[in-house]
Coordinates of C-alpha atoms in Angstrom, one line a residue:
Chain A
X1 CA 22.0 -22.1 4.5
X2 CA 18.2 -21.9 4.8
X3 CA 16.2 -24.6 3.0
X4 CA 14.1 -23.1 0.3
X5 CA 11.5 -25.8 0.4
X6 CA 8.8 -23.7 2.2
X7 CA 9.4 -20.7 0.0
X8 CA 8.1 -22.1 -3.4
X9 CA 5.2 -19.7 -3.8
X10 CA 7.4 -16.7 -2.9
X11 CA 10.1 -17.7 -5.4
X12 CA 7.6 -18.4 -8.1
X13 CA 6.0 -15.0 -7.6
X14 CA 9.4 -13.3 -7.7
X15 CA 10.6 -15.2 -10.8
X16 CA 7.4 -14.3 -12.6
X17 CA 8.5 -10.7 -12.3
X18 CA 6.1 -9.6 -9.6
X19 CA 6.8 -7.1 -6.8
X20 CA 6.5 -8.4 -3.3
X21 CA 5.3 -6.0 -0.7
X22 CA 3.3 -6.1 2.6
X23 CA 0.1 -5.5 0.7
X24 CA 0.5 -7.9 -2.3
X25 CA 2.0 -10.8 -0.3
X26 CA 2.1 -10.2 3.5
X27 CA 3.5 -13.6 4.2
X28 CA 6.2 -13.4 1.5
X29 CA 7.2 -9.9 2.5
X30 CA 7.6 -10.9 6.1
X31 CA 9.7 -13.8 5.0
X32 CA 12.0 -11.5 3.0
X33 CA 12.9 -9.6 6.2
X34 CA 15.2 -12.5 7.1
X35 CA 18.8 -11.8 5.9
X36 CA 19.8 -15.4 5.8
X37 CA 16.8 -16.3 3.7
X38 CA 17.6 -13.6 1.3
X39 CA 21.2 -14.9 1.0
X40 CA 19.8 -18.4 0.3
X41 CA 17.4 -17.1 -2.3
X42 CA 20.3 -15.1 -3.9
X43 CA 22.4 -18.3 -4.1
X44 CA 19.5 -20.1 -5.7
X45 CA 19.0 -17.3 -8.2
X46 CA 22.6 -17.0 -9.3
X47 CA 22.5 -19.6 -12.1
X48 CA 19.3 -17.8 -13.4
X49 CA 21.3 -14.6 -13.5
X50 CA 19.0 -12.9 -11.0
X51 CA 19.2 -11.4 -7.6
X52 CA 16.9 -9.9 -5.0
X53 CA 16.5 -6.1 -5.1
X54 CA 14.4 -3.5 -3.3
X55 CA 13.5 0.2 -3.5
X56 CA 15.4 2.5 -1.1
X57 CA 12.9 2.0 1.8
X58 CA 12.9 -1.7 1.2
X59 CA 9.1 -1.6 1.1
X60 CA 9.0 -3.6 -2.2
X61 CA 11.2 -6.5 -3.3
X62 CA 11.7 -7.7 -6.9
X63 CA 14.3 -9.5 -9.0
X64 CA 17.1 -7.7 -10.7
X65 CA 19.6 -9.0 -13.2
X66 CA 22.8 -10.3 -11.6
X67 CA 25.0 -9.8 -14.6
X68 CA 24.0 -7.1 -17.0
X69 CA 24.5 -9.0 -20.3
X70 CA 23.7 -7.4 -23.6
X71 CA 20.3 -9.2 -23.6
X72 CA 19.6 -8.0 -20.1
X73 CA 20.4 -4.4 -21.1
X74 CA 18.2 -4.7 -24.2
X75 CA 15.3 -5.9 -22.1
X76 CA 15.9 -3.1 -19.6
X77 CA 15.9 -0.5 -22.3
X78 CA 12.6 -1.5 -23.7
X79 CA 11.2 -1.8 -20.2
X80 CA 12.4 1.7 -19.4
X81 CA 10.6 3.0 -22.5
X82 CA 7.4 1.3 -21.4
X83 CA 7.7 2.7 -17.9
X84 CA 8.3 6.1 -19.3
X85 CA 5.1 5.8 -21.4
X86 CA 3.1 4.7 -18.5
X87 CA 4.3 7.4 -16.1
X88 CA 2.1 10.3 -17.0
X89 CA -1.2 8.3 -17.2
X90 CA -0.3 6.7 -13.8
X91 CA 0.5 10.0 -12.1
X92 CA -2.6 11.6 -13.6
X93 CA -4.7 8.8 -12.3
X94 CA -3.2 9.3 -8.8
X95 CA -4.2 13.0 -9.0
X96 CA -7.6 12.1 -10.2
X97 CA -8.2 9.7 -7.3
X98 CA -7.1 12.3 -4.9
X99 CA -9.5 14.9 -6.2
X100 CA -12.4 12.6 -6.9
X101 CA -12.3 11.2 -3.4
X102 CA -11.4 14.5 -1.7
X103 CA -8.3 13.1 -0.1
X104 CA -5.5 15.3 1.2
X105 CA -2.7 13.0 0.3
X106 CA -1.8 11.1 -2.9
X107 CA -2.4 7.4 -2.9
X108 CA -0.2 5.4 -0.7
X109 CA 0.3 1.7 -0.1
X110 CA -2.5 0.1 1.9
X111 CA -5.2 2.6 0.7
X112 CA -8.5 1.0 -0.2
X113 CA -10.2 1.9 -3.4
X114 CA -13.7 1.1 -4.6
X115 CA -14.5 1.4 -8.3
X116 CA -18.2 2.2 -7.5
X117 CA -17.2 5.1 -5.3
X118 CA -15.1 6.4 -8.2
X119 CA -18.0 6.2 -10.6
X120 CA -20.3 7.8 -8.2
X121 CA -18.1 10.8 -7.7
X122 CA -17.3 11.3 -11.3
X123 CA -20.8 10.8 -12.6
X124 CA -22.2 14.3 -11.8
X125 CA -18.9 16.2 -12.0
X126 CA -18.3 17.3 -15.5
X127 CA -14.6 18.1 -15.2
X128 CA -13.8 14.8 -13.4
X129 CA -15.9 12.9 -16.0
X130 CA -14.0 14.6 -18.8
X131 CA -10.5 13.9 -17.3
X132 CA -11.5 10.3 -16.6
X133 CA -12.7 9.9 -20.2
X134 CA -9.3 11.2 -21.5
X135 CA -7.3 9.1 -19.1
X136 CA -9.2 5.8 -19.9
X137 CA -8.6 6.3 -23.6
X138 CA -4.8 6.7 -23.0
X139 CA -2.8 3.9 -24.6
X140 CA -1.8 2.7 -21.2
X141 CA -5.3 2.1 -20.0
X142 CA -6.6 1.5 -23.5
X143 CA -10.4 1.6 -22.9
X144 CA -12.5 1.6 -26.0
X145 CA -15.7 2.2 -24.1
X146 CA -17.8 5.4 -23.8
X147 CA -19.4 4.1 -20.7
X148 CA -18.1 5.5 -17.4
X149 CA -18.6 2.2 -15.5
X150 CA -16.6 0.2 -18.2
X151 CA -13.9 2.8 -18.3
X152 CA -13.4 2.6 -14.6
X153 CA -13.5 -1.1 -14.7
X154 CA -10.8 -1.2 -17.4
X155 CA -8.6 1.3 -15.5
X156 CA -8.8 -0.9 -12.4
X157 CA -8.2 -4.0 -14.4
X158 CA -5.0 -2.6 -15.9
X159 CA -3.7 -1.3 -12.6
X160 CA -4.3 -4.8 -11.1
X161 CA -2.5 -6.4 -14.0
X162 CA 0.4 -4.0 -13.5
X163 CA 0.6 -4.8 -9.8
X164 CA -0.4 -1.4 -8.5
X165 CA -3.6 -2.8 -7.0
X166 CA -4.6 -6.1 -5.5
X167 CA -8.1 -7.4 -5.2
X168 CA -8.3 -9.2 -1.8
X169 CA -11.6 -11.1 -2.8
X170 CA -12.3 -11.9 -6.4
X171 CA -16.0 -11.5 -5.9
X172 CA -15.8 -8.2 -4.0
X173 CA -15.3 -4.9 -5.7
X174 CA -12.7 -3.3 -3.6
X175 CA -8.9 -3.0 -4.2
X176 CA -5.9 -2.3 -2.1
X177 CA -3.0 -0.1 -3.3
X178 CA 0.3 -2.0 -3.2
X179 CA 3.8 -0.9 -2.4
X180 CA 4.5 -0.7 -6.1
X181 CA 3.1 2.8 -6.0
X182 CA 6.0 3.7 -3.6
X183 CA 8.3 2.2 -6.2
X184 CA 6.7 4.4 -8.9
X185 CA 7.3 7.5 -6.8
X186 CA 10.9 6.4 -6.2
X187 CA 11.3 6.2 -10.0
X188 CA 9.9 9.7 -10.3
X189 CA 12.2 11.0 -7.6
X190 CA 15.2 9.3 -9.3
X191 CA 14.4 10.7 -12.7
X192 CA 13.9 14.1 -11.3
X193 CA 17.3 14.0 -9.5
X194 CA 19.1 12.4 -12.4
X195 CA 17.8 14.8 -15.1
X196 CA 17.8 17.8 -12.8
X197 CA 14.2 18.5 -13.4
X198 CA 12.8 21.6 -11.7
X199 CA 10.4 19.8 -9.4
X200 CA 10.3 20.6 -5.7
X201 CA 9.1 18.1 -3.2
X202 CA 9.8 20.3 -0.2
X203 CA 7.4 23.2 0.5
X204 CA 8.8 26.6 -0.1
X205 CA 10.3 28.2 3.1
X206 CA 7.3 28.5 5.5
X207 CA 5.7 31.8 4.9
X208 CA 7.0 34.2 7.6
X209 CA 3.7 34.5 9.5
X210 CA 3.5 36.8 12.5
Chain B
X1 CA -20.5 36.8 58.2
X2 CA -18.6 34.3 56.1
X3 CA -21.7 32.1 56.3
X4 CA -23.8 34.9 54.7
X5 CA -21.3 35.5 52.1
X6 CA -21.2 31.9 51.0
X7 CA -25.0 31.5 50.9
X8 CA -25.4 34.6 48.8
X9 CA -22.6 33.3 46.5
X10 CA -24.4 30.0 46.2
X11 CA -27.7 31.7 45.3
X12 CA -26.4 34.1 42.7
X13 CA -24.1 31.5 41.2
X14 CA -27.0 29.0 40.8
X15 CA -29.2 31.7 39.3
X16 CA -26.5 32.7 36.7
X17 CA -25.8 29.1 35.8
X18 CA -29.5 28.6 35.1
X19 CA -29.3 31.5 32.7
X20 CA -27.0 29.4 30.5
X21 CA -29.7 26.7 30.3
X22 CA -32.5 29.1 29.8
X23 CA -30.9 30.8 26.8
X24 CA -29.0 27.8 25.5
X25 CA -30.3 28.0 21.9
X26 CA -29.5 31.6 21.4
X27 CA -26.1 31.3 23.1
X28 CA -25.1 28.4 20.9
X29 CA -26.0 30.5 17.9
X30 CA -23.5 33.0 19.3
X31 CA -20.9 30.2 19.7
X32 CA -21.3 29.2 16.0
X33 CA -21.7 32.7 14.5
X34 CA -19.9 36.0 15.0
X35 CA -22.3 37.5 17.5
X36 CA -25.4 36.8 19.5
X37 CA -28.8 37.7 18.2
X38 CA -30.0 40.5 20.5
X39 CA -33.7 40.1 19.6
X40 CA -33.7 36.7 21.2
X41 CA -33.7 38.2 24.7
X42 CA -36.0 40.4 26.7
X43 CA -34.5 43.5 28.2
X44 CA -34.5 42.0 31.7
X45 CA -32.8 38.8 30.5
X46 CA -30.2 40.8 28.6
X47 CA -29.4 42.8 31.7
X48 CA -28.9 39.6 33.7
X49 CA -26.7 38.0 31.0
X50 CA -24.5 41.1 30.8
X51 CA -24.2 41.2 34.6
X52 CA -23.2 37.5 34.7
X53 CA -20.6 38.3 32.0
X54 CA -22.1 35.6 29.9
X55 CA -22.5 38.2 27.1
X56 CA -20.6 41.4 26.6
X57 CA -20.5 44.3 24.3
X58 CA -17.1 45.6 23.1
X59 CA -18.4 49.1 22.4
X60 CA -21.7 51.0 21.9
X61 CA -22.0 50.3 18.2
X62 CA -21.0 46.7 18.1
X63 CA -23.2 43.7 18.6
X64 CA -23.5 41.3 21.5
X65 CA -20.7 38.7 21.9
X66 CA -20.3 35.6 23.9
X67 CA -17.7 36.0 26.6
X68 CA -14.5 34.1 26.1
X69 CA -15.1 32.1 29.3
X70 CA -18.4 30.8 28.1
X71 CA -16.9 30.1 24.7
X72 CA -14.1 28.1 26.3
X73 CA -16.7 26.2 28.5
X74 CA -18.7 25.2 25.5
X75 CA -15.6 24.3 23.5
X76 CA -14.5 22.0 26.4
X77 CA -18.0 20.5 26.8
X78 CA -18.1 19.7 23.0
X79 CA -14.4 18.7 22.8
X80 CA -14.4 21.1 19.9
X81 CA -10.8 20.7 18.7
X82 CA -10.8 23.9 16.7
X83 CA -11.9 26.1 19.6
X84 CA -10.4 24.5 22.7
X85 CA -7.8 26.6 24.4
X86 CA -4.8 25.3 26.2
X87 CA -4.0 27.3 29.4
X88 CA -0.4 26.7 30.3
X89 CA -0.1 29.6 32.7
X90 CA 1.4 28.0 35.8
X91 CA 3.3 31.0 37.1
X92 CA 0.1 32.8 38.1
X93 CA -1.2 29.7 39.9
X94 CA 2.1 29.2 41.8
X95 CA 1.9 32.8 42.9
X96 CA -1.6 32.2 44.2
X97 CA -0.6 29.0 46.0
X98 CA 2.2 30.9 47.8
X99 CA -0.1 33.6 49.0
X100 CA -2.7 31.1 50.2
X101 CA -0.1 29.1 52.2
X102 CA 1.1 32.4 53.8
X103 CA -2.4 33.4 54.8
X104 CA -3.0 29.9 56.1
X105 CA 0.1 30.0 58.2
X106 CA -0.7 33.4 59.7
X107 CA -4.2 32.2 60.5
X108 CA -2.8 29.1 62.2
X109 CA -0.4 31.2 64.2
X110 CA -3.3 33.5 65.3
X111 CA -5.4 30.5 66.2
X112 CA -8.1 31.4 63.5
X113 CA -8.8 27.9 62.6
X114 CA -11.9 28.7 60.6
X115 CA -9.9 30.9 58.2
X116 CA -7.1 28.4 58.1
X117 CA -9.6 25.7 57.1
X118 CA -11.1 27.9 54.4
X119 CA -7.6 28.6 53.0
X120 CA -6.9 24.9 52.9
X121 CA -10.1 24.3 50.9
X122 CA -9.1 27.1 48.5
X123 CA -5.6 25.5 48.2
X124 CA -7.2 22.2 47.3
X125 CA -9.4 23.9 44.7
X126 CA -6.4 25.7 43.1
X127 CA -4.4 22.5 42.9
X128 CA -7.4 20.7 41.4
X129 CA -7.8 23.5 38.9
X130 CA -4.2 23.2 37.9
X131 CA -4.5 19.5 37.4
X132 CA -7.8 19.9 35.5
X133 CA -6.1 22.4 33.1
X134 CA -3.3 20.0 32.3
X135 CA -5.7 17.0 32.0
X136 CA -8.0 19.0 29.7
X137 CA -5.0 20.2 27.6
X138 CA -3.7 16.7 27.3
X139 CA -7.1 15.4 26.4
X140 CA -7.5 18.0 23.8
X141 CA -4.1 17.1 22.3
X142 CA -4.9 13.4 22.2
X143 CA -8.3 14.2 20.6
X144 CA -6.6 16.1 17.8
X145 CA -3.9 13.5 17.4
X146 CA -6.3 10.6 17.2
X147 CA -8.5 12.3 14.7
X148 CA -5.3 12.9 12.5
X149 CA -6.3 16.6 12.7
X150 CA -9.4 15.6 10.7
X151 CA -11.2 18.8 11.8
X152 CA -9.2 20.8 9.1
X153 CA -9.4 19.7 5.6
X154 CA -6.2 20.4 3.8
X155 CA -2.8 18.9 4.4
X156 CA -1.2 22.3 4.9
X157 CA -3.8 23.1 7.6
X158 CA -3.0 19.8 9.3
X159 CA 0.7 20.6 9.3
X160 CA 0.0 24.1 10.8
X161 CA -2.3 22.6 13.4
X162 CA 0.3 20.0 14.3
X163 CA 2.9 22.7 14.7
X164 CA 0.5 24.7 16.9
X165 CA -0.1 21.6 19.1
X166 CA 3.6 21.1 19.5
X167 CA 4.1 24.7 20.6
X168 CA 1.3 24.1 23.2
X169 CA 3.2 21.1 24.5
X170 CA 6.4 23.1 24.9
X171 CA 4.5 25.8 26.8
X172 CA 2.9 23.1 29.0
X173 CA 6.2 21.5 29.7
X174 CA 7.8 24.9 30.5
X175 CA 4.9 25.5 32.9
X176 CA 5.5 22.2 34.7
X177 CA 9.1 23.1 35.0
X178 CA 8.2 26.1 37.0
X179 CA 6.9 23.9 39.8
X180 CA 9.8 23.8 42.2
X181 CA 9.2 21.0 44.8
X182 CA 12.1 22.1 47.0
X183 CA 10.5 25.5 47.3
X184 CA 7.1 23.9 48.1
X185 CA 8.6 21.6 50.7
X186 CA 10.1 24.6 52.5
X187 CA 6.9 26.5 52.1
X188 CA 4.6 24.0 53.7
X189 CA 7.0 23.3 56.6
X190 CA 5.7 20.8 59.1
X191 CA 2.1 20.7 58.1
X192 CA 1.0 17.2 57.2
X193 CA -2.2 17.9 55.2
X194 CA -0.5 20.7 53.1
X195 CA 2.6 18.5 52.6
X196 CA 0.4 15.8 51.3
X197 CA -1.5 18.2 49.0
X198 CA 1.3 20.3 47.7
X199 CA 4.2 17.8 47.7
X200 CA 3.4 14.1 47.5
X201 CA 0.1 14.4 45.7
X202 CA 1.1 17.1 43.3
X203 CA 4.4 15.4 42.6
X204 CA 2.5 12.3 41.4
X205 CA 0.2 14.3 39.3
X206 CA 2.9 16.4 37.7
X207 CA 4.9 13.3 36.8
X208 CA 1.8 11.8 35.2
X209 CA 1.3 15.0 33.2
X210 CA 5.0 14.9 32.2
X211 CA 4.9 11.4 30.8
X212 CA 1.5 12.0 29.1
X213 CA 2.9 15.1 27.4
X214 CA 6.1 13.4 26.3
X215 CA 4.0 10.6 24.8
X216 CA 1.7 12.8 22.9
X217 CA 4.7 14.9 21.8
X218 CA 6.5 11.9 20.3
X219 CA 3.2 10.8 18.6
X220 CA 2.7 14.3 17.2
X221 CA 6.2 14.3 15.8
X222 CA 5.6 10.9 14.1
X223 CA 2.4 12.2 12.6
X224 CA 4.2 15.3 11.5
X225 CA 6.7 13.2 9.7
X226 CA 3.9 11.4 7.9
X227 CA 2.2 14.7 7.0
X228 CA 5.5 16.0 5.6
X229 CA 6.0 12.8 3.6
X230 CA 2.5 13.1 2.2
X231 CA 3.2 16.7 1.4
X232 CA 6.4 15.8 -0.4
X233 CA 4.6 13.0 -2.4
X234 CA 1.9 15.5 -3.4
X235 CA 4.4 18.0 -4.6
X236 CA 6.4 15.3 -6.4
X237 CA 3.4 13.9 -8.3
X238 CA 1.9 17.3 -9.1
X239 CA 5.4 18.6 -10.1
X240 CA 6.1 15.7 -12.4
X241 CA 2.7 15.9 -14.1
X242 CA 3.2 19.6 -14.6
X243 CA 6.6 19.1 -16.1
X244 CA 5.6 16.2 -18.4
X245 CA 2.6 18.2 -19.7
X246 CA 4.9 21.2 -20.4
X247 CA 7.6 19.1 -22.0
X248 CA 5.8 16.3 -23.9
X249 CA 9.0 15.5 -25.9
X250 CA 11.3 15.1 -22.9
X251 CA 12.9 11.7 -22.6
X252 CA 15.2 10.6 -19.7
X253 CA 18.6 9.1 -20.4
X254 CA 18.8 5.3 -21.1
X255 CA 19.8 4.2 -17.7
X256 CA 19.9 0.6 -18.9
X257 CA 23.1 1.3 -20.9
X258 CA 25.1 2.8 -18.1
X259 CA 28.0 0.9 -16.6
X260 CA 26.2 1.0 -13.3
X261 CA 22.5 0.5 -13.9
X262 CA 20.5 2.1 -11.0
X263 CA 18.9 -0.7 -8.9
X264 CA 15.5 0.8 -9.3
X265 CA 15.6 0.2 -13.1
X266 CA 17.3 -3.2 -12.9
X267 CA 14.1 -5.3 -13.0
X268 CA 14.8 -8.7 -14.5
X269 CA 12.4 -10.2 -17.1
X270 CA 9.8 -12.6 -15.6
X271 CA 10.3 -16.3 -16.0
X272 CA 7.2 -18.5 -16.6
X273 CA 7.7 -21.8 -14.8
X274 CA 6.1 -24.5 -16.9
X275 CA 5.7 -28.2 -16.4
X276 CA 4.1 -31.1 -18.3
X277 CA 2.4 -34.3 -17.4
X278 CA 5.1 -37.1 -16.9
X279 CA 4.4 -40.8 -16.8
X280 CA 7.7 -41.9 -15.4
X281 CA 6.4 -42.3 -11.8
X282 CA 4.0 -45.0 -11.1
X283 CA 2.4 -43.1 -8.2
X284 CA 1.3 -40.3 -10.5
X285 CA -0.3 -42.6 -13.0
X286 CA -3.7 -42.9 -11.3
X287 CA -3.9 -39.2 -10.8
X288 CA -3.1 -38.5 -14.5
X289 CA -5.5 -41.1 -15.6
X290 CA -8.2 -39.4 -13.6
X291 CA -7.3 -36.0 -15.0
X292 CA -7.5 -37.5 -18.5
X293 CA -10.9 -38.9 -17.9
X294 CA -12.1 -35.5 -16.8
X295 CA -10.8 -33.7 -19.9
X296 CA -13.7 -32.1 -21.8
X297 CA -14.5 -34.1 -24.9
X298 CA -13.7 -32.7 -28.2
X299 CA -16.9 -32.8 -30.3
X300 CA -15.9 -31.7 -33.7
X301 CA -18.9 -30.7 -35.7
X302 CA -18.8 -31.4 -39.4
X303 CA -19.1 -27.7 -40.2
X304 CA -16.1 -26.9 -38.0
X305 CA -14.1 -29.4 -39.9
X306 CA -15.1 -27.7 -43.1
X307 CA -14.0 -24.4 -41.8
X308 CA -10.7 -25.9 -40.6
X309 CA -9.9 -27.5 -43.9
X310 CA -8.4 -24.8 -46.1
X311 CA -5.3 -24.3 -44.1
X312 CA -2.8 -21.7 -45.2
X313 CA 0.3 -23.4 -46.6
X314 CA 3.3 -21.5 -45.6
X315 CA 6.6 -22.2 -47.3
X316 CA 7.8 -23.8 -44.1
X317 CA 4.8 -26.2 -44.0
X318 CA 5.4 -27.1 -47.6
X319 CA 9.0 -28.0 -47.0
X320 CA 8.0 -30.2 -44.0
X321 CA 5.4 -32.0 -46.1
X322 CA 8.0 -32.6 -48.8
X323 CA 10.5 -34.1 -46.3
X324 CA 7.7 -36.3 -44.9
X325 CA 7.0 -37.6 -48.4
X326 CA 10.6 -38.3 -49.1
X327 CA 10.9 -40.2 -45.8
X328 CA 7.9 -42.3 -46.7
X329 CA 9.4 -43.1 -50.1
X330 CA 12.8 -44.1 -48.6
X331 CA 11.0 -46.4 -46.1
X332 CA 9.1 -48.0 -49.0
X333 CA 12.4 -48.6 -50.8
X334 CA 13.6 -50.4 -47.6
X335 CA 10.5 -52.7 -47.7
X336 CA 11.2 -53.5 -51.3
X337 CA 14.8 -54.4 -50.4
X338 CA 13.4 -56.7 -47.6
X339 CA 11.2 -58.4 -50.2
X340 CA 14.2 -58.9 -52.5
X341 CA 16.6 -60.1 -49.7
X342 CA 14.4 -62.9 -48.4
X343 CA 16.1 -62.8 -45.0
X344 CA 15.8 -60.5 -41.9
X345 CA 17.2 -57.1 -42.7
X346 CA 18.1 -54.5 -40.0
X347 CA 16.4 -51.2 -40.6
X348 CA 19.4 -49.3 -39.1
X349 CA 21.9 -51.3 -41.2
X350 CA 19.9 -50.4 -44.3
X351 CA 19.8 -46.8 -43.3
X352 CA 23.6 -46.7 -42.9
X353 CA 24.4 -48.7 -46.0
X354 CA 22.1 -46.8 -48.3
X355 CA 23.8 -43.5 -47.2
X356 CA 20.4 -41.9 -46.3
X357 CA 20.7 -38.8 -43.9
X358 CA 17.6 -39.6 -41.7
X359 CA 17.9 -39.4 -38.0
X360 CA 17.8 -43.0 -36.7
X361 CA 14.9 -42.4 -34.4
X362 CA 12.7 -40.8 -37.0
X363 CA 13.7 -43.7 -39.4
X364 CA 12.7 -46.4 -37.0
X365 CA 9.5 -44.6 -36.2
X366 CA 8.6 -44.4 -39.8
X367 CA 9.5 -48.1 -40.5
X368 CA 7.2 -49.2 -37.6
X369 CA 4.5 -46.8 -38.7
X370 CA 4.6 -48.1 -42.2
X371 CA 4.2 -51.6 -40.9
X372 CA 1.3 -50.7 -38.7
X373 CA -0.3 -48.8 -41.6
X374 CA -0.3 -51.9 -43.9
X375 CA -3.7 -53.7 -44.4
X376 CA -3.9 -56.8 -42.2
X377 CA -3.3 -59.2 -45.0
X378 CA -0.1 -57.5 -46.1
X379 CA 1.1 -57.2 -42.5
X380 CA 1.0 -61.0 -42.4
X381 CA 3.4 -61.2 -45.3
X382 CA 6.1 -59.6 -43.1
X383 CA 7.7 -60.5 -39.8
X384 CA 8.9 -57.8 -37.6
X385 CA 11.2 -58.0 -34.6
X386 CA 11.7 -55.0 -32.4
X387 CA 15.1 -55.0 -30.7
X388 CA 14.2 -53.3 -27.4
X389 CA 15.1 -53.1 -23.7
X390 CA 13.8 -51.3 -20.6
X391 CA 15.0 -47.8 -20.0
X392 CA 16.5 -48.7 -16.7
X393 CA 16.1 -51.5 -14.1
X394 CA 13.5 -49.2 -12.4
X395 CA 11.8 -47.9 -15.4
X396 CA 9.6 -50.2 -17.5
X397 CA 9.3 -47.9 -20.5
X398 CA 10.9 -49.9 -23.3
X399 CA 13.4 -48.3 -25.8
X400 CA 13.5 -49.6 -29.3
X401 CA 17.1 -49.9 -30.5
X402 CA 16.5 -51.4 -34.0
X403 CA 13.9 -53.2 -36.1
X404 CA 14.4 -56.4 -38.1
X405 CA 12.1 -57.0 -41.0
X406 CA 11.7 -60.2 -43.0
X407 CA 9.3 -61.4 -45.8
X408 CA 7.4 -64.2 -44.2
X409 CA 7.8 -67.7 -45.7
X410 CA 4.8 -68.6 -47.9
X411 CA 3.8 -71.5 -45.7
X412 CA 3.3 -69.3 -42.8
X413 CA 1.3 -66.9 -44.7
X414 CA -1.0 -69.7 -45.7
X415 CA -1.5 -70.8 -42.1

């Protein structure tokens, strides 16, 4: 049985409902690679009706309910509804970043984002500006401002709040994408499979060139 | 004779190499564009460039083109990943090596040592060329790998470029496989220098090329896996956005109500760990006192008080106030009883005997508060004893178990 004394900060973060990944908490994530520590944490969490859980790749860890009581199910239902409502704005934001910054891949854990760069690219691009405007006003991001800078600021603030971004230095305007983005895509993949949605994630059979 | 041939070769070669430098600008334009601008050269220069096969003309009507050798040379010099070619043709070189060894052997047998020596130099050059081709190819592969195929812009192009690089590696490996060292050992026979060149030296070089190619191959496969993953994520995000826009009313099932809730959706509600200042440990007292001192002062302005005054009375607040008033009246009745009794009267005994429903703690608190709220003169008319004890042998906080109240004798009041 591993003593949990050195793991206070990690436990507190997990109990508060945060996702622990290599980007959001490198130290904690490294600690969680230890099977015996995970067992000890699970023992500790049992009276609180919680247990450690991860996404399929084990790139993010979070707390799940141990017993699915009626209250737990109630909470999960409303959480599911919230997740569902945030899905489209989050995915649209990912597309927007990819286009605005001219990247060839959607955001992935560890990517660095600078709000200023985002503003710069959208400023003179009418179509980007318009999409950003619409996105910022979405209930999820909920920006009331007409100003591009404020809209971007609000979007980043919300994403940080929701654990998709971390700001390594409070006084420096750059953010790092966390593993929660992987979790989001895992959710999308799950919903697609579960609901049999007609969404391909493998390219069509390679065109028969030559 | 051979001397003459070599010196004329040297002279012509140097002249033609100089052509490259002399017309560098125009030739580079030809490297970048589709063809070379003919007007950039004089007739004489054009003739020389064509004779040197630096430029060529596919047919009468078409423009001037850079020859593919020169294009390759420039691409190599620039490490231009888009244009570099990988030459994996080993069979041809092996054929040439065999012939050179044969000629060398015949010359040796005839005693023509000059020719034999020339053949040996050519053999060395061919082996060097072979090595240089592999080294260049491997360098070009690493360059492309290390730049993440940054010379093409789209993910699909990167995937195609990666596939092309992998095919080049297969061809290079196939080429290396053609080198049969048993055959080379037999071929060189007892000649020490040739054995060194074509067996021991070449073997080392080939094995270095092998391990380099294997390494770059495994790295390319890893990179390909990442590209494929990115591609799959791109498709997933774009596909889901497209679907949700087309079907705004679509809702997934409520996974939370299933017998088995999928792990991904089983995310427990957050707990907020809270703690409050506690005075039950002496060692914390100093720290808490210090914190208390540093609390910002509350300066209530008169106008703030005015604003705060008209509080909203909810039904709940009204009922609390009514209970508080009732408690105060009951305690006053107890005080009157004490005055009547003329002897110490336990507050808890009174509470019990009068059948009041107040919680003992609240009752005692109110009795003491009432006493402390009396004007000093009236306080002197009562004696109060608090029946108290420490919480525990180690804890000096005192608990009050009961209160005795008595009307003070007149004499004492006077004193």
